[in-house]
Tab-separated table of C-alpha atoms in Angstrom:
chain	number	residue	atom	x	y	z
R	1	UNK	CA	22.683	-9.854	29.843
R	2	UNK	CA	18.897	-8.888	29.697
R	3	UNK	CA	17.783	-5.190	30.053
R	4	UNK	CA	15.475	-4.867	33.283
R	5	UNK	CA	12.702	-2.420	33.354
R	6	UNK	CA	11.352	-1.262	36.714
R	7	UNK	CA	9.446	1.844	38.027
R	8	UNK	CA	11.416	4.096	40.219
R	9	UNK	CA	12.359	3.016	43.673
R	10	UNK	CA	9.635	4.987	45.509
R	11	UNK	CA	6.912	3.334	43.293
R	12	UNK	CA	8.202	0.021	44.101
R	13	UNK	CA	8.526	0.667	47.723
R	14	UNK	CA	5.076	1.996	48.293
R	15	UNK	CA	3.087	-1.324	47.892
R	16	UNK	CA	6.024	-3.008	49.788
R	17	UNK	CA	5.921	-0.783	52.859
R	18	UNK	CA	1.987	-0.830	52.896
R	19	UNK	CA	1.892	-4.852	52.676
R	20	UNK	CA	4.598	-5.012	55.412
R	21	UNK	CA	2.784	-2.419	57.721
R	22	UNK	CA	-0.435	-4.510	57.304
R	23	UNK	CA	1.416	-7.736	57.975
R	24	UNK	CA	2.826	-6.297	61.205
R	25	UNK	CA	-0.655	-4.832	62.273
R	26	UNK	CA	-2.433	-8.176	61.579
R	27	UNK	CA	0.142	-10.279	63.517
R	28	UNK	CA	-0.014	-7.863	66.499
R	29	UNK	CA	-3.800	-7.982	66.408
R	30	UNK	CA	-3.711	-11.797	66.456
R	31	UNK	CA	-1.044	-11.774	69.406
R	32	UNK	CA	-3.339	-9.284	71.344
R	33	UNK	CA	-6.449	-11.268	70.844
R	34	UNK	CA	-5.166	-14.691	71.066
R	35	UNK	CA	-7.335	-17.837	70.873
R	36	UNK	CA	-8.354	-19.085	67.343
R	37	UNK	CA	-7.630	-15.549	65.945
R	38	UNK	CA	-3.935	-15.962	66.460
R	39	UNK	CA	-3.346	-18.411	63.746
R	40	UNK	CA	-5.755	-16.822	61.360
R	41	UNK	CA	-3.887	-13.415	61.851
R	42	UNK	CA	-0.519	-14.962	61.368
R	43	UNK	CA	-1.681	-16.671	58.073
R	44	UNK	CA	-2.890	-13.291	56.940
R	45	UNK	CA	0.552	-11.667	57.892
R	46	UNK	CA	2.395	-14.320	55.988
R	47	UNK	CA	0.216	-13.749	52.860
R	48	UNK	CA	1.043	-10.103	53.278
R	49	UNK	CA	4.855	-10.778	53.404
R	50	UNK	CA	4.630	-12.900	50.516
R	51	UNK	CA	2.859	-10.032	48.512
R	52	UNK	CA	5.596	-7.504	49.783
R	53	UNK	CA	8.280	-9.805	48.446
R	54	UNK	CA	6.519	-10.192	45.220
R	55	UNK	CA	6.051	-6.530	44.767
R	56	UNK	CA	9.790	-6.154	44.660
R	57	UNK	CA	10.118	-8.864	42.005
R	58	UNK	CA	7.811	-7.129	39.599
R	59	UNK	CA	9.729	-6.188	36.398
R	60	UNK	CA	9.983	-6.559	32.650
R	61	UNK	CA	13.146	-8.360	31.183
R	62	UNK	CA	14.143	-7.624	27.550
R	63	UNK	CA	16.061	-10.665	26.256
R	64	UNK	CA	17.211	-10.910	22.554
R	65	UNK	CA	14.695	-13.497	21.679
R	66	UNK	CA	11.799	-12.782	24.179
R	67	UNK	CA	10.111	-10.465	26.503
R	68	UNK	CA	9.505	-11.531	30.025
R	69	UNK	CA	6.790	-9.691	32.160
R	70	UNK	CA	6.989	-10.654	35.760
R	71	UNK	CA	3.467	-9.834	37.128
R	72	UNK	CA	1.779	-10.432	40.563
R	73	UNK	CA	0.549	-13.879	39.852
R	74	UNK	CA	2.378	-15.105	36.648
R	75	UNK	CA	5.268	-14.554	34.515
R	76	UNK	CA	4.616	-14.286	30.852
R	77	UNK	CA	7.225	-15.221	28.123
R	78	UNK	CA	6.523	-13.568	24.851
R	79	UNK	CA	8.783	-14.247	21.885
R	80	UNK	CA	9.315	-11.000	19.974
R	81	UNK	CA	7.722	-12.547	16.878
R	82	UNK	CA	4.422	-12.633	18.741
R	83	UNK	CA	4.431	-8.988	19.770
R	84	UNK	CA	2.559	-6.679	17.584
R	85	UNK	CA	2.986	-3.366	19.489
R	86	UNK	CA	4.026	-1.922	22.861
R	87	UNK	CA	2.215	1.140	24.370
R	88	UNK	CA	0.949	2.970	27.195
R	89	UNK	CA	-2.602	4.290	28.109
R	90	UNK	CA	-4.443	5.775	31.025
R	91	UNK	CA	-4.083	2.445	32.880
R	92	UNK	CA	-0.382	1.790	32.239
R	93	UNK	CA	1.945	-0.364	29.971
R	94	UNK	CA	0.393	-2.861	27.681
R	95	UNK	CA	1.793	-5.336	25.066
R	96	UNK	CA	-0.425	-6.267	22.267
R	97	UNK	CA	0.093	-9.729	20.599
R	98	UNK	CA	-0.221	-10.562	16.987
R	99	UNK	CA	-3.642	-12.240	17.664
R	100	UNK	CA	-4.987	-9.036	19.422
R	101	UNK	CA	-4.468	-10.407	22.972
R	102	UNK	CA	-3.441	-7.642	25.389
R	103	UNK	CA	-1.247	-8.064	28.326
R	104	UNK	CA	-0.575	-5.500	30.809
R	105	UNK	CA	2.403	-5.039	32.894
R	106	UNK	CA	1.786	-5.102	36.681
R	107	UNK	CA	4.920	-2.939	37.537
R	108	UNK	CA	3.866	-0.262	35.247
R	109	UNK	CA	0.017	-0.095	36.084
R	110	UNK	CA	-1.577	2.816	37.616
R	111	UNK	CA	-5.123	4.098	38.592
R	112	UNK	CA	-7.014	5.984	35.754
R	113	UNK	CA	-6.777	9.208	37.745
R	114	UNK	CA	-3.221	9.800	38.686
R	115	UNK	CA	-0.674	12.632	38.221
R	116	UNK	CA	1.529	12.804	35.240
R	117	UNK	CA	4.781	12.300	37.024
R	118	UNK	CA	3.515	9.003	38.244
R	119	UNK	CA	2.733	7.860	34.608
R	120	UNK	CA	6.047	9.077	33.108
R	121	UNK	CA	8.021	5.782	33.959
R	122	UNK	CA	5.332	3.633	32.207
R	123	UNK	CA	5.376	5.972	29.090
R	124	UNK	CA	9.239	5.881	28.952
R	125	UNK	CA	9.256	2.002	29.289
R	126	UNK	CA	6.544	1.619	26.645
R	127	UNK	CA	8.554	3.823	24.240
R	128	UNK	CA	11.495	1.944	24.938
R	129	UNK	CA	9.993	-1.503	24.392
R	130	UNK	CA	8.414	-0.280	21.236
R	131	UNK	CA	11.687	1.046	19.935
R	132	UNK	CA	13.287	-2.425	20.623
R	133	UNK	CA	10.359	-4.229	19.030
R	134	UNK	CA	10.724	-2.162	15.814
R	135	UNK	CA	14.446	-2.967	15.796
R	136	UNK	CA	14.055	-6.662	16.094
R	137	UNK	CA	11.388	-6.641	13.464
R	138	UNK	CA	13.719	-5.011	10.931
R	139	UNK	CA	16.320	-7.718	11.732
R	140	UNK	CA	14.010	-10.464	10.600
């Protein structure tokens, strides 16, 4: 069973509620205006609902042989042997690969200017991932 890392519920719900609200307003605007705007607004509302669903799917999965990062537009599978380090900076959680490539985790990304309590889940998750990475490296 993989370990699943996600931000707290209130941090996951914020973009979901915002995207759903935007979808409802867009659809209502299309119904109100009618004409050619109706299908365009419904298409925009559908995109917003897909975004809301995707925001609930954002996560990091820790498997015995790999790390899976489910981001907004793609899912990244990284074998533990390719991971050089896991950490956190002012923008959120990141995973550095052996070839110096850097992958950021969407569920744990924040604007540069944010309160400390908002960053704490990313710092905790990064520390946990780094501890797991070190343990896996020692086993090899």
